[in-house]
Amino acid sequence: MHQLLLLGSLWLLAAPPASSIFQRPTGTPAPPRLQYLLEPLHTAVHTQRGATATLPCVLRALPRNYRVKWSKVEPANYRENIIIITNGLYHKNYGPLSPRVRLRHSHRYDASLTITDVALEDEGRYRCQLVNGLEDESVSLTLHLEGVVFPYQPSNGRYKFNYHEAKRACEQQDSRLATYQQLYKAWTEGLDWCNAGWILDGTVHYPIINSREPCGGRLLLPGVRTYGARDKQKDRFDAFCFTSALQGSQVYFIRGHLNFKEAGQACRNHGAAIAKVGQLYSAWKFSQLDLCNGGWLADGSVRYPITTPRERCGGLPDPGVRSFGFPSKELRTYGTYCFTGK
């Protein structure tokens, strides 16, 4: 149905740099050496959802009539969204990040950006730019969230989402569409999935560890295989979602022979909500939740998390979140997974 444009390889494929959309054309001179901004010791800041993170930006000198502008690079739409502008004395916040950002300002040369209650959508590349007439200069930093990527499809089968529906489906499951870097990292850690899915930049991929006939054939090397950019309205695929740990949260199992409606009520009786798919994956990845019992989730699917594979829990050799698909919601066969937290 779809034409495969490019094949990733275990030996040849390398994750593109986060700055790929801003690469210099061949033959252009290198950017001038920083005069006022200090080159950061580390260009990547690692954090978790719900935490407070600071992106460093420090001046070595204060030029006259300068401004510092922080912005977030958005590769999906090839633009930068302004977050905050300061002249050292006053500042102004912009955009959806506005309520959660401030300047650290621990001394007069410090223009570092602090983000509180870090959210999934905060991950990405940021730019600290010194605006000083003809001598503008900038440093780029990347905010990384520790997380997990999982494939997702709706109850009516595979390849049903256009891009916008895939984006919304991930958000409804306490996650967001994964970036290419996140999908690539998940592949290096063992993600093997034959169905192609949307990622955040509007391209479509699938990660293969074990080459096999239904997934491009045995002769193709392992890799992140790609269909490239597709029509966001017309083309339909699955989704690759990304979620992270959430501080102060818990997923737990309630035993019983419950239908879907009873499962939701059982969680509410405990002051909780029926868990979403992303929340179960997060608990499996970060809390080592390991249970053989299938349980209802908020999307109507039935799944269970396995961290220690064993014969009587599906028999598969690798850890993972197993799925029974989307059984009839009237079946009184399963328990339920509940979520408490933020």
GROMACS .gro file of C-alpha atoms in nm:
model
  342
    1MET     CA    1   0.000   0.000   0.000
    2HIS     CA    2   0.282   0.238   0.083
    3GLN     CA    3   0.613   0.280  -0.096
    4LEU     CA    4   0.924   0.239   0.119
    5LEU     CA    5   1.165   0.524   0.050
    6LEU     CA    6   1.468   0.459   0.269
    7LEU     CA    7   1.599   0.172   0.478
    8GLY     CA    8   1.781   0.224   0.806
    9SER     CA    9   2.067  -0.013   0.886
   10LEU     CA   10   2.224  -0.133   1.207
   11TRP     CA   11   2.563  -0.047   1.060
   12LEU     CA   12   2.488   0.260   0.852
   13LEU     CA   13   2.205   0.443   1.023
   14ALA     CA   14   2.294   0.720   1.264
   15ALA     CA   15   2.050   0.940   1.450
   16PRO     CA   16   2.046   1.289   1.293
   17PRO     CA   17   2.171   1.570   1.513
   18ALA     CA   18   1.905   1.776   1.689
   19SER     CA   19   2.035   2.079   1.498
   20SER     CA   20   1.988   1.920   1.153
   21ILE     CA   21   1.726   2.171   1.039
   22PHE     CA   22   1.969   2.454   1.106
   23GLN     CA   23   2.282   2.307   0.942
   24ARG     CA   24   2.501   2.548   0.745
   25PRO     CA   25   2.511   2.501   0.367
   26THR     CA   26   2.836   2.351   0.241
   27GLY     CA   27   3.105   2.613   0.190
   28THR     CA   28   2.965   2.876   0.426
   29PRO     CA   29   3.197   3.008   0.695
   30ALA     CA   30   3.177   2.881   1.050
   31PRO     CA   31   2.989   3.101   1.298
   32PRO     CA   32   3.210   3.358   1.473
   33ARG     CA   33   3.371   3.263   1.800
   34LEU     CA   34   3.159   3.354   2.101
   35GLN     CA   35   3.257   3.691   2.244
   36TYR     CA   36   3.002   3.748   2.519
   37LEU     CA   37   2.835   3.411   2.582
   38LEU     CA   38   3.018   3.130   2.756
   39GLU     CA   39   3.015   2.797   2.573
   40PRO     CA   40   2.821   2.561   2.806
   41LEU     CA   41   3.017   2.268   2.948
   42HIS     CA   42   2.725   2.038   2.867
   43THR     CA   43   2.475   2.107   2.588
   44ALA     CA   44   2.225   1.845   2.709
   45VAL     CA   45   2.021   1.866   3.029
   46HIS     CA   46   1.853   1.545   3.148
   47THR     CA   47   1.540   1.555   3.361
   48GLN     CA   48   1.207   1.387   3.432
   49ARG     CA   49   0.848   1.498   3.396
   50GLY     CA   50   0.732   1.706   3.692
   51ALA     CA   51   1.085   1.808   3.790
   52THR     CA   52   1.254   2.151   3.772
   53ALA     CA   53   1.527   2.189   3.510
   54THR     CA   54   1.769   2.473   3.435
   55LEU     CA   55   1.924   2.538   3.092
   56PRO     CA   56   2.254   2.725   3.144
   57CYS     CA   57   2.332   3.051   2.965
   58VAL     CA   58   2.601   3.274   3.120
   59LEU     CA   59   2.763   3.590   2.985
   60ARG     CA   60   3.135   3.656   3.023
   61ALA     CA   61   3.076   4.031   2.982
   62LEU     CA   62   2.779   4.268   2.961
   63PRO     CA   63   2.765   4.465   2.636
   64ARG     CA   64   2.578   4.795   2.622
   65ASN     CA   65   2.210   4.790   2.524
   66TYR     CA   66   2.190   4.414   2.495
   67ARG     CA   67   1.901   4.170   2.520
   68VAL     CA   68   1.893   3.797   2.579
   69LYS     CA   69   1.621   3.601   2.401
   70TRP     CA   70   1.531   3.242   2.488
   71SER     CA   71   1.335   3.041   2.231
   72LYS     CA   72   1.238   2.679   2.169
   73VAL     CA   73   1.319   2.521   1.834
   74GLU     CA   74   1.018   2.342   1.687
   75PRO     CA   75   1.134   2.105   1.408
   76ALA     CA   76   0.779   1.995   1.325
   77ASN     CA   77   0.696   2.341   1.184
   78TYR     CA   78   1.048   2.479   1.120
   79ARG     CA   79   1.026   2.774   1.355
   80GLU     CA   80   1.134   2.902   1.694
   81ASN     CA   81   0.887   3.005   1.961
   82ILE     CA   82   1.003   3.289   2.187
   83ILE     CA   83   0.990   3.203   2.559
   84ILE     CA   84   1.141   3.501   2.738
   85ILE     CA   85   1.331   3.824   2.659
   86THR     CA   86   1.539   4.020   2.911
   87ASN     CA   87   1.764   4.323   2.909
   88GLY     CA   88   1.920   4.231   3.243
   89LEU     CA   89   1.683   4.453   3.442
   90TYR     CA   90   1.340   4.361   3.309
   91HIS     CA   91   1.202   4.058   3.134
   92LYS     CA   92   0.887   3.946   2.955
   93ASN     CA   93   0.753   3.591   2.915
   94TYR     CA   94   0.581   3.464   2.601
   95GLY     CA   95   0.377   3.164   2.487
   96PRO     CA   96   0.241   2.853   2.660
   97LEU     CA   97   0.558   2.803   2.866
   98SER     CA   98   0.514   3.148   3.021
   99PRO     CA   99   0.365   3.037   3.359
  100ARG     CA  100   0.639   2.781   3.419
  101VAL     CA  101   0.959   2.962   3.320
  102ARG     CA  102   1.181   3.216   3.491
  103LEU     CA  103   1.539   3.340   3.470
  104ARG     CA  104   1.763   3.186   3.733
  105HIS     CA  105   1.959   3.512   3.763
  106SER     CA  106   2.188   3.390   4.041
  107HIS     CA  107   2.429   3.674   3.953
  108ARG     CA  108   2.439   3.966   3.709
  109TYR     CA  109   2.592   3.758   3.428
  110ASP     CA  110   2.345   3.472   3.463
  111ALA     CA  111   2.071   3.444   3.199
  112SER     CA  112   1.996   3.074   3.254
  113LEU     CA  113   1.640   2.953   3.196
  114THR     CA  114   1.459   2.754   3.468
  115ILE     CA  115   1.153   2.544   3.376
  116THR     CA  116   0.932   2.420   3.659
  117ASP     CA  117   0.698   2.118   3.651
  118VAL     CA  118   0.860   1.989   3.330
  119ALA     CA  119   0.604   1.849   3.084
  120LEU     CA  120   0.639   1.600   2.799
  121GLU     CA  121   0.614   1.875   2.538
  122ASP     CA  122   0.906   2.064   2.696
  123GLU     CA  123   1.159   1.816   2.557
  124GLY     CA  124   1.358   1.952   2.265
  125ARG     CA  125   1.614   2.207   2.159
  126TYR     CA  126   1.640   2.557   2.306
  127ARG     CA  127   1.837   2.862   2.195
  128CYS     CA  128   1.983   3.136   2.416
  129GLN     CA  129   2.056   3.432   2.190
  130LEU     CA  130   2.240   3.750   2.281
  131VAL     CA  131   2.091   4.032   2.071
  132ASN     CA  132   2.354   4.304   2.044
  133GLY     CA  133   2.322   4.489   1.716
  134LEU     CA  134   2.547   4.336   1.451
  135GLU     CA  135   2.721   4.109   1.701
  136ASP     CA  136   2.437   3.867   1.778
  137GLU     CA  137   2.549   3.526   1.902
  138SER     CA  138   2.377   3.222   2.051
  139VAL     CA  139   2.419   2.884   2.219
  140SER     CA  140   2.192   2.582   2.174
  141LEU     CA  141   2.096   2.333   2.444
  142THR     CA  142   1.880   2.023   2.446
  143LEU     CA  143   1.637   1.921   2.720
  144HIS     CA  144   1.605   1.541   2.740
  145LEU     CA  145   1.333   1.358   2.934
  146GLU     CA  146   1.393   1.003   3.051
  147GLY     CA  147   1.112   0.807   2.895
  148VAL     CA  148   0.979   0.512   2.698
  149VAL     CA  149   0.843   0.481   2.341
  150PHE     CA  150   0.550   0.252   2.264
  151PRO     CA  151   0.354   0.175   1.945
  152TYR     CA  152  -0.016   0.254   1.951
  153GLN     CA  153  -0.313   0.172   1.731
  154PRO     CA  154  -0.688   0.214   1.790
  155SER     CA  155  -0.949  -0.051   1.857
  156ASN     CA  156  -1.052  -0.072   1.491
  157GLY     CA  157  -0.716  -0.201   1.370
  158ARG     CA  158  -0.385  -0.085   1.229
  159TYR     CA  159  -0.316   0.205   0.995
  160LYS     CA  160  -0.622   0.411   1.093
  161PHE     CA  161  -0.458   0.740   1.205
  162ASN     CA  162  -0.374   1.041   0.995
  163TYR     CA  163  -0.104   1.257   1.154
  164HIS     CA  164  -0.341   1.475   1.356
  165GLU     CA  165  -0.539   1.177   1.484
  166ALA     CA  166  -0.215   1.002   1.586
  167LYS     CA  167  -0.100   1.312   1.773
  168ARG     CA  168  -0.433   1.336   1.956
  169ALA     CA  169  -0.438   0.962   2.035
  170CYS     CA  170  -0.098   0.978   2.204
  171GLU     CA  171  -0.202   1.282   2.407
  172GLN     CA  172  -0.516   1.100   2.522
  173GLN     CA  173  -0.296   0.819   2.656
  174ASP     CA  174  -0.075   1.046   2.872
  175SER     CA  175   0.200   1.067   2.610
  176ARG     CA  176   0.297   1.256   2.294
  177LEU     CA  177   0.420   1.159   1.949
  178ALA     CA  178   0.783   1.048   1.976
  179THR     CA  179   1.068   1.235   1.810
  180TYR     CA  180   1.301   1.057   1.571
  181GLN     CA  181   1.576   1.065   1.834
  182GLN     CA  182   1.343   0.899   2.087
  183LEU     CA  183   1.239   0.629   1.840
  184TYR     CA  184   1.601   0.568   1.740
  185LYS     CA  185   1.709   0.533   2.102
  186ALA     CA  186   1.417   0.294   2.169
  187TRP     CA  187   1.531   0.083   1.872
  188THR     CA  188   1.886   0.062   2.009
  189GLU     CA  189   1.731  -0.058   2.338
  190GLY     CA  190   1.533  -0.335   2.167
  191LEU     CA  191   1.209  -0.192   2.023
  192ASP     CA  192   1.108  -0.421   1.736
  193TRP     CA  193   0.780  -0.340   1.563
  194CYS     CA  194   0.660  -0.428   1.214
  195ASN     CA  195   0.387  -0.165   1.173
  196ALA     CA  196   0.481   0.182   1.051
  197GLY     CA  197   0.381   0.478   1.266
  198TRP     CA  198   0.379   0.858   1.271
  199ILE     CA  199   0.633   1.052   1.475
  200LEU     CA  200   0.633   1.418   1.580
  201ASP     CA  201   0.792   1.571   1.269
  202GLY     CA  202   0.532   1.418   1.036
  203THR     CA  203   0.750   1.137   0.904
  204VAL     CA  204   0.667   0.766   0.925
  205HIS     CA  205   0.898   0.485   1.045
  206TYR     CA  206   0.916   0.140   1.198
  207PRO     CA  207   1.203  -0.011   1.404
  208ILE     CA  208   1.328  -0.362   1.326
  209ILE     CA  209   1.570  -0.566   1.537
  210ASN     CA  210   1.496  -0.908   1.385
  211SER     CA  211   1.470  -0.899   1.006
  212ARG     CA  212   1.186  -1.121   0.884
  213GLU     CA  213   0.964  -1.179   0.580
  214PRO     CA  214   0.654  -0.981   0.685
  215CYS     CA  215   0.873  -0.680   0.773
  216GLY     CA  216   1.063  -0.604   0.452
  217GLY     CA  217   1.229  -0.944   0.417
  218ARG     CA  218   1.515  -1.131   0.579
  219LEU     CA  219   1.783  -0.974   0.360
  220LEU     CA  220   1.734  -0.621   0.491
  221LEU     CA  221   1.959  -0.525   0.780
  222PRO     CA  222   1.805  -0.423   1.114
  223GLY     CA  223   1.735  -0.054   1.150
  224VAL     CA  224   1.477   0.222   1.176
  225ARG     CA  225   1.304   0.188   0.840
  226THR     CA  226   1.136   0.498   0.703
  227TYR     CA  227   0.862   0.599   0.462
  228GLY     CA  228   0.974   0.963   0.487
  229ALA     CA  229   0.735   1.255   0.512
  230ARG     CA  230   0.373   1.168   0.433
  231ASP     CA  231   0.051   1.359   0.373
  232LYS     CA  232  -0.068   1.451   0.724
  233GLN     CA  233  -0.433   1.457   0.621
  234LYS     CA  234  -0.466   1.165   0.380
  235ASP     CA  235  -0.208   0.902   0.472
  236ARG     CA  236  -0.286   0.662   0.755
  237PHE     CA  237  -0.055   0.470   0.985
  238ASP     CA  238  -0.018   0.377   1.352
  239ALA     CA  239   0.155   0.604   1.607
  240PHE     CA  240   0.475   0.589   1.809
  241CYS     CA  241   0.408   0.757   2.144
  242PHE     CA  242   0.654   0.875   2.409
  243THR     CA  243   0.587   0.899   2.781
  244SER     CA  244   0.799   0.969   3.087
  245ALA     CA  245   0.800   0.898   3.458
  246LEU     CA  246   0.569   1.118   3.663
  247GLN     CA  247   0.677   1.207   4.014
  248GLY     CA  248   0.434   1.116   4.291
  249SER     CA  249   0.222   0.881   4.080
  250GLN     CA  250   0.134   0.513   4.112
  251VAL     CA  251  -0.023   0.244   3.895
  252TYR     CA  252  -0.168  -0.058   4.072
  253PHE     CA  253  -0.386  -0.359   3.991
  254ILE     CA  254  -0.728  -0.449   4.130
  255ARG     CA  255  -0.824  -0.814   4.089
  256GLY     CA  256  -1.172  -0.918   3.988
  257HIS     CA  257  -1.395  -1.033   3.707
  258LEU     CA  258  -1.499  -0.693   3.581
  259ASN     CA  259  -1.640  -0.552   3.261
  260PHE     CA  260  -1.504  -0.220   3.137
  261LYS     CA  261  -1.763  -0.004   3.315
  262GLU     CA  262  -1.713  -0.191   3.643
  263ALA     CA  263  -1.336  -0.155   3.608
  264GLY     CA  264  -1.362   0.224   3.592
  265GLN     CA  265  -1.592   0.229   3.894
  266ALA     CA  266  -1.357   0.004   4.092
  267CYS     CA  267  -1.075   0.256   4.043
  268ARG     CA  268  -1.300   0.549   4.137
  269ASN     CA  269  -1.403   0.363   4.454
  270HIS     CA  270  -1.035   0.377   4.555
  271GLY     CA  271  -1.005   0.748   4.476
  272ALA     CA  272  -0.817   0.672   4.153
  273ALA     CA  273  -0.881   0.670   3.778
  274ILE     CA  274  -0.854   0.383   3.536
  275ALA     CA  275  -0.498   0.395   3.399
  276LYS     CA  276  -0.409   0.513   3.050
  277VAL     CA  277  -0.176   0.318   2.823
  278GLY     CA  278   0.110   0.565   2.867
  279GLN     CA  279   0.076   0.545   3.246
  280LEU     CA  280   0.103   0.165   3.239
  281TYR     CA  281   0.414   0.183   3.019
  282SER     CA  282   0.566   0.440   3.254
  283ALA     CA  283   0.499   0.217   3.557
  284TRP     CA  284   0.648  -0.082   3.374
  285LYS     CA  285   0.960   0.111   3.270
  286PHE     CA  286   1.031   0.320   3.580
  287SER     CA  287   0.862   0.133   3.867
  288GLN     CA  288   0.932  -0.219   3.735
  289LEU     CA  289   0.563  -0.310   3.756
  290ASP     CA  290   0.546  -0.684   3.683
  291LEU     CA  291   0.211  -0.865   3.679
  292CYS     CA  292   0.071  -1.160   3.487
  293ASN     CA  293  -0.287  -1.037   3.512
  294GLY     CA  294  -0.463  -0.876   3.221
  295GLY     CA  295  -0.639  -0.555   3.323
  296TRP     CA  296  -0.864  -0.295   3.162
  297LEU     CA  297  -0.718   0.043   3.061
  298ALA     CA  298  -0.892   0.371   2.981
  299ASP     CA  299  -0.893   0.318   2.603
  300GLY     CA  300  -1.081  -0.013   2.638
  301SER     CA  301  -0.774  -0.229   2.581
  302VAL     CA  302  -0.655  -0.505   2.813
  303ARG     CA  303  -0.282  -0.528   2.888
  304TYR     CA  304  -0.033  -0.643   3.148
  305PRO     CA  305   0.331  -0.544   3.222
  306ILE     CA  306   0.616  -0.798   3.238
  307THR     CA  307   0.967  -0.706   3.355
  308THR     CA  308   1.080  -1.065   3.426
  309PRO     CA  309   0.971  -1.288   3.134
  310ARG     CA  310   0.847  -1.634   3.230
  311GLU     CA  311   0.674  -1.922   3.060
  312ARG     CA  312   0.332  -1.876   3.220
  313CYS     CA  313   0.316  -1.502   3.143
  314GLY     CA  314   0.285  -1.512   2.767
  315GLY     CA  315   0.600  -1.711   2.705
  316LEU     CA  316   0.779  -1.430   2.518
  317PRO     CA  317   1.151  -1.397   2.594
  318ASP     CA  318   1.170  -1.019   2.630
  319PRO     CA  319   1.022  -0.778   2.887
  320GLY     CA  320   0.734  -0.562   2.770
  321VAL     CA  321   0.372  -0.461   2.804
  322ARG     CA  322   0.163  -0.744   2.661
  323SER     CA  323  -0.177  -0.683   2.505
  324PHE     CA  324  -0.499  -0.878   2.469
  325GLY     CA  325  -0.622  -0.615   2.224
  326PHE     CA  326  -0.967  -0.461   2.264
  327PRO     CA  327  -1.211  -0.728   2.387
  328SER     CA  328  -1.581  -0.667   2.425
  329LYS     CA  329  -1.636  -0.414   2.703
  330GLU     CA  330  -1.918  -0.632   2.837
  331LEU     CA  331  -1.687  -0.923   2.924
  332ARG     CA  332  -1.649  -0.982   3.299
  333THR     CA  333  -1.310  -1.144   3.261
  334TYR     CA  334  -1.038  -0.903   3.372
  335GLY     CA  335  -0.918  -0.691   3.660
  336THR     CA  336  -0.823  -0.328   3.617
  337TYR     CA  337  -0.516  -0.105   3.637
  338CYS     CA  338  -0.570   0.217   3.833
  339PHE     CA  339  -0.370   0.539   3.841
  340THR     CA  340  -0.321   0.789   4.123
  341GLY     CA  341  -0.107   1.101   4.106
  342LYS     CA  342  -0.093   1.434   3.928
   0.00000   0.00000   0.00000
